[in-house]
Tab-separated table of C-alpha atoms in Angstrom:
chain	number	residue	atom	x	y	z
A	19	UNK	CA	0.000	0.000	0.000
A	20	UNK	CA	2.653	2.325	0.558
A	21	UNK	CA	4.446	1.794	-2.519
A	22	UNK	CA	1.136	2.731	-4.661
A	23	UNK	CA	0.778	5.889	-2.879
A	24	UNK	CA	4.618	6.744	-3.453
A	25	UNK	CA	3.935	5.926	-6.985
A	26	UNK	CA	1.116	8.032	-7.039
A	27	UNK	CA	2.839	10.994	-5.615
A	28	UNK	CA	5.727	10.714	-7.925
A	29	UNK	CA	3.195	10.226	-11.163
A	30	UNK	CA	1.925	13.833	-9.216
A	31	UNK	CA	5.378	15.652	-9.329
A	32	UNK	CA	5.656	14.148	-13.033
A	33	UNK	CA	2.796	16.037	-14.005
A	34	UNK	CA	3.207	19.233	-12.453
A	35	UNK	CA	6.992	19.608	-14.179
A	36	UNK	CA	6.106	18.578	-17.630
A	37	UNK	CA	2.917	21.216	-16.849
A	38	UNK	CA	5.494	23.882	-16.230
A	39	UNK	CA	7.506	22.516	-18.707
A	40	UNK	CA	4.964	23.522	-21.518
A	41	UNK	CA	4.741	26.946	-19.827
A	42	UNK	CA	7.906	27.797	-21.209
A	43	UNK	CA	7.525	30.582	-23.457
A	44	UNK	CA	8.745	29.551	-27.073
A	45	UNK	CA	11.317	32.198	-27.239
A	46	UNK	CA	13.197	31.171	-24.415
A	47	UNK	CA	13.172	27.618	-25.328
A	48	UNK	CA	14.625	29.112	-28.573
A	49	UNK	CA	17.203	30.797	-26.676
A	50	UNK	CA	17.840	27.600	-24.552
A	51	UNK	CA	18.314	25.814	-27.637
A	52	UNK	CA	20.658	28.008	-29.509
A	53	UNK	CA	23.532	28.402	-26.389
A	54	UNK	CA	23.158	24.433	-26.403
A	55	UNK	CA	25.786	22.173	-28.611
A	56	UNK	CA	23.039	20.637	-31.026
A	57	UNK	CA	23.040	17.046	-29.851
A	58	UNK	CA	22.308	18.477	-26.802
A	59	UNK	CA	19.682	20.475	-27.738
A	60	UNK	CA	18.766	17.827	-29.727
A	61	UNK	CA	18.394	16.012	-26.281
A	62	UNK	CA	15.849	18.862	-24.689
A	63	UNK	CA	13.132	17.854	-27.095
A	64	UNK	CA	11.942	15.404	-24.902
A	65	UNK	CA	11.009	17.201	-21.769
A	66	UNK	CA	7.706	18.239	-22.982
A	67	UNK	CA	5.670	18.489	-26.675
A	68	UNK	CA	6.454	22.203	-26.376
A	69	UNK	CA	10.145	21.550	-26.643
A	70	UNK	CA	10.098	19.483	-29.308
A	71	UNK	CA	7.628	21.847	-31.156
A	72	UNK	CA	10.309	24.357	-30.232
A	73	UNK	CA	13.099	22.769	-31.864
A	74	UNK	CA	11.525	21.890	-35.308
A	75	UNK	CA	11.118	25.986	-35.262
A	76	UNK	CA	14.332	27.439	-34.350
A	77	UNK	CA	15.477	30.807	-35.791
A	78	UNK	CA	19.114	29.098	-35.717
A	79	UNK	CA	20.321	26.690	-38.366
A	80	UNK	CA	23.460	25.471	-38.290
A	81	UNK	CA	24.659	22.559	-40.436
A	82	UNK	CA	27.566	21.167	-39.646
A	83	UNK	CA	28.996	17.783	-40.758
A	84	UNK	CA	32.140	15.604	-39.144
A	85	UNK	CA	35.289	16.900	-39.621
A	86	UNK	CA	36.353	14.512	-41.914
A	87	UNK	CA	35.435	14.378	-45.405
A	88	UNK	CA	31.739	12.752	-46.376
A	89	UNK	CA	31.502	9.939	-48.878
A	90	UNK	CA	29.286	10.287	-51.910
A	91	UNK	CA	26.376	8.686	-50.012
A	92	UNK	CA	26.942	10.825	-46.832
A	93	UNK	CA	27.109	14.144	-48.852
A	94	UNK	CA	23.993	13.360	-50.752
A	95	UNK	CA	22.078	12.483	-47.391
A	96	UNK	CA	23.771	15.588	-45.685
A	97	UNK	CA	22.382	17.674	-48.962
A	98	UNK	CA	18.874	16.143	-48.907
A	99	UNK	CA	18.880	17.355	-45.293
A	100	UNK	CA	19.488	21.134	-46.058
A	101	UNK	CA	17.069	21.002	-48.954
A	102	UNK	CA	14.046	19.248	-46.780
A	103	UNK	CA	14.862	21.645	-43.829
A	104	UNK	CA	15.026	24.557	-45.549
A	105	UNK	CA	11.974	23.489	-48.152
A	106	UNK	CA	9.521	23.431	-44.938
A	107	UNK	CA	11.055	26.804	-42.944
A	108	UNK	CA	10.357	28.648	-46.198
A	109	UNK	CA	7.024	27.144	-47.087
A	110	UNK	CA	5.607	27.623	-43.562
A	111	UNK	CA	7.476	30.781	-43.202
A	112	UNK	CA	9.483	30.115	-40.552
A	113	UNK	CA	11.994	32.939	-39.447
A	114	UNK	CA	15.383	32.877	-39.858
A	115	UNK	CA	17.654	34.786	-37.817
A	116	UNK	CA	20.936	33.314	-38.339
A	117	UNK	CA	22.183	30.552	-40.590
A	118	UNK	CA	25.238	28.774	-40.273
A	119	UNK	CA	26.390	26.323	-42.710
A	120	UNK	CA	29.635	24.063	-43.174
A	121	UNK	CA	29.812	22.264	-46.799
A	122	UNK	CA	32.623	20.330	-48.215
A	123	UNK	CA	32.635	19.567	-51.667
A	124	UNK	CA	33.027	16.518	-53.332
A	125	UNK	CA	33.231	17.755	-56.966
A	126	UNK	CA	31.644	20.773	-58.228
A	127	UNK	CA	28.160	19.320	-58.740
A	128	UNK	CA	27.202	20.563	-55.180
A	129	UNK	CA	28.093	24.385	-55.714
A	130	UNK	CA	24.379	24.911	-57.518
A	131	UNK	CA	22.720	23.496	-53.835
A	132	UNK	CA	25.171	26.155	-51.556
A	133	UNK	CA	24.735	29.060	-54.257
A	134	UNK	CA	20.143	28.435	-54.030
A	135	UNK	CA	20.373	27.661	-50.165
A	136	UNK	CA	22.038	31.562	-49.406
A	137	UNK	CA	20.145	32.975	-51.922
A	138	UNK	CA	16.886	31.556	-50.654
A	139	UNK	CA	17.575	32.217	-47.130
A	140	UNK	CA	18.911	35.572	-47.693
A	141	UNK	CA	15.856	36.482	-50.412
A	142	UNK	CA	12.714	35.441	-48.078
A	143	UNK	CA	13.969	35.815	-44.443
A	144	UNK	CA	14.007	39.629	-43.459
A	145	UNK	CA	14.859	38.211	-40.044
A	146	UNK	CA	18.313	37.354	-40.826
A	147	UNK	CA	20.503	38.618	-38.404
A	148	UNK	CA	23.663	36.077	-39.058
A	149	UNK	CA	24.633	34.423	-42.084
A	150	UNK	CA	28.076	32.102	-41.833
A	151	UNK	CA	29.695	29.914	-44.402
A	152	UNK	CA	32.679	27.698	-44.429
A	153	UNK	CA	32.622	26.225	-47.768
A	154	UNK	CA	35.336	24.039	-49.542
A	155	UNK	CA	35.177	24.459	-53.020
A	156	UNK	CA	38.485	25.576	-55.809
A	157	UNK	CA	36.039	27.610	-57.741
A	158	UNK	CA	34.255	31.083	-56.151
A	159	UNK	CA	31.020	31.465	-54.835
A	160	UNK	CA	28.974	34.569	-55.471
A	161	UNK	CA	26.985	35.700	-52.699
A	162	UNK	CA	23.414	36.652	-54.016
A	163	UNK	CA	22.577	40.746	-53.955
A	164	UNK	CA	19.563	40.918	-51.650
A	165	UNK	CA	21.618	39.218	-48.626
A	166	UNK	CA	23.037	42.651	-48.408
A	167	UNK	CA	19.870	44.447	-48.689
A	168	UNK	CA	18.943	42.662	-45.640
A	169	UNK	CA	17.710	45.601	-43.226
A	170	UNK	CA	18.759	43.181	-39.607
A	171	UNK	CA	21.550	41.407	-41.454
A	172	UNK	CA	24.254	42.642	-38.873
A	173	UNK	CA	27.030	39.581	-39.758
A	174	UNK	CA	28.397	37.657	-42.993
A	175	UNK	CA	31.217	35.601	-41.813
A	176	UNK	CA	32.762	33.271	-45.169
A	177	UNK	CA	35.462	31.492	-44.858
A	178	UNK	CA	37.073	28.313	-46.310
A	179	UNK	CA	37.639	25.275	-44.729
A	180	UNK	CA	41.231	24.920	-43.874
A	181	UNK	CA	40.786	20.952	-43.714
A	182	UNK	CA	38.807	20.230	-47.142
A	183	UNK	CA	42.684	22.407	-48.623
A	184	UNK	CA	44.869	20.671	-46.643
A	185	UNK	CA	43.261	16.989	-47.805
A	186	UNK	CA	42.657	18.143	-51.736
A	187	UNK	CA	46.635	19.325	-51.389
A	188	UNK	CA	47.793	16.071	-49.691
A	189	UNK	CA	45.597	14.372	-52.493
A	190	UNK	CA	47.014	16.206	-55.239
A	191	UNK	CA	50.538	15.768	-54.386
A	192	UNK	CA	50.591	11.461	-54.004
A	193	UNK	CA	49.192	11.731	-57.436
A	194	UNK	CA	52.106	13.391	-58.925
């Protein structure tokens, strides 16, 4: 008898956190989730229905594969996830305030998907605050005109990625 009314109490103090769990204003589960590493704010979405709600709306994107470099496979999964993610933030018109994405290239093939991703982000979200790239291509990339008519863009940060040089250089050189 007394474990079923310690279970009952407990089922009690359940409910009343995930309660004031879903009291959580959106925005600061937003801000939670954007000081977090990803996998762990990956990890918040199951305290409550509002946190996971929360997550699949974040103002913050940041794609950001492994260090190393992805196999064809990898890079066409890692693609496919951009494209969905940023297919249903722009159809539902979900802001974006910052944008933060890491590419390596393969082959050239991929620069079309990096060049429509900016210029779609930067073209329909008058929220964007942030925009970083690190890209790893040998050819340029030309950043579309209306990311700088952005009236709250405040940051462009583009940079190459010093590994993706380092392995096409190492590559190069045991071929010759």
């Amino acid at each position: 008898m007394q474990f079923k009314k310690e279970d009952q109490e407990m089922e009690e103090v359940e409910r009343i956190h995930r309660a004031q769990l879903e009291d959580v204003p959106v925005e600061l589960i937003h801000r939670i989730q954007t000081l977090l590493p990803v996998k762990e704010a990956v990890c918040m979405c199951v305290l409550s229905k509002s946190w996971l709600n929360a997550w699949s709306t974040t103002p913050t994107l940041r794609f950001r594969p492994p260090r190393k470099l992805l196999r064809k496979q990898q890079l066409i999964s890692y693609t496919d996830l951009i494209n969905r993610t940023l297919q249903r933030y722009l159809r539902d018109n979900i802001p974006i305030t910052s944008f933060d994405l890491h590419f390596r290239f393969i082959n050239q093939e991929s620069l079309p998907f990096v060049n429509k991703w900016v210029h779609n982000v930067a073209s329909r979200s008058s929220s964007l605050k942030e925009l970083y790239l690190t890209i790893s291509v040998l050819e340029s990339i030309t950043l579309p005109d209306e990311l700088f008519l952005g009236e709250n863009l405040d940051t462009i940060i583009v940079k190459a990625d010093p590994h993706f040089f380092l392995h096409h250089f190492l590559f190069m050189r045991n071929e010759c």
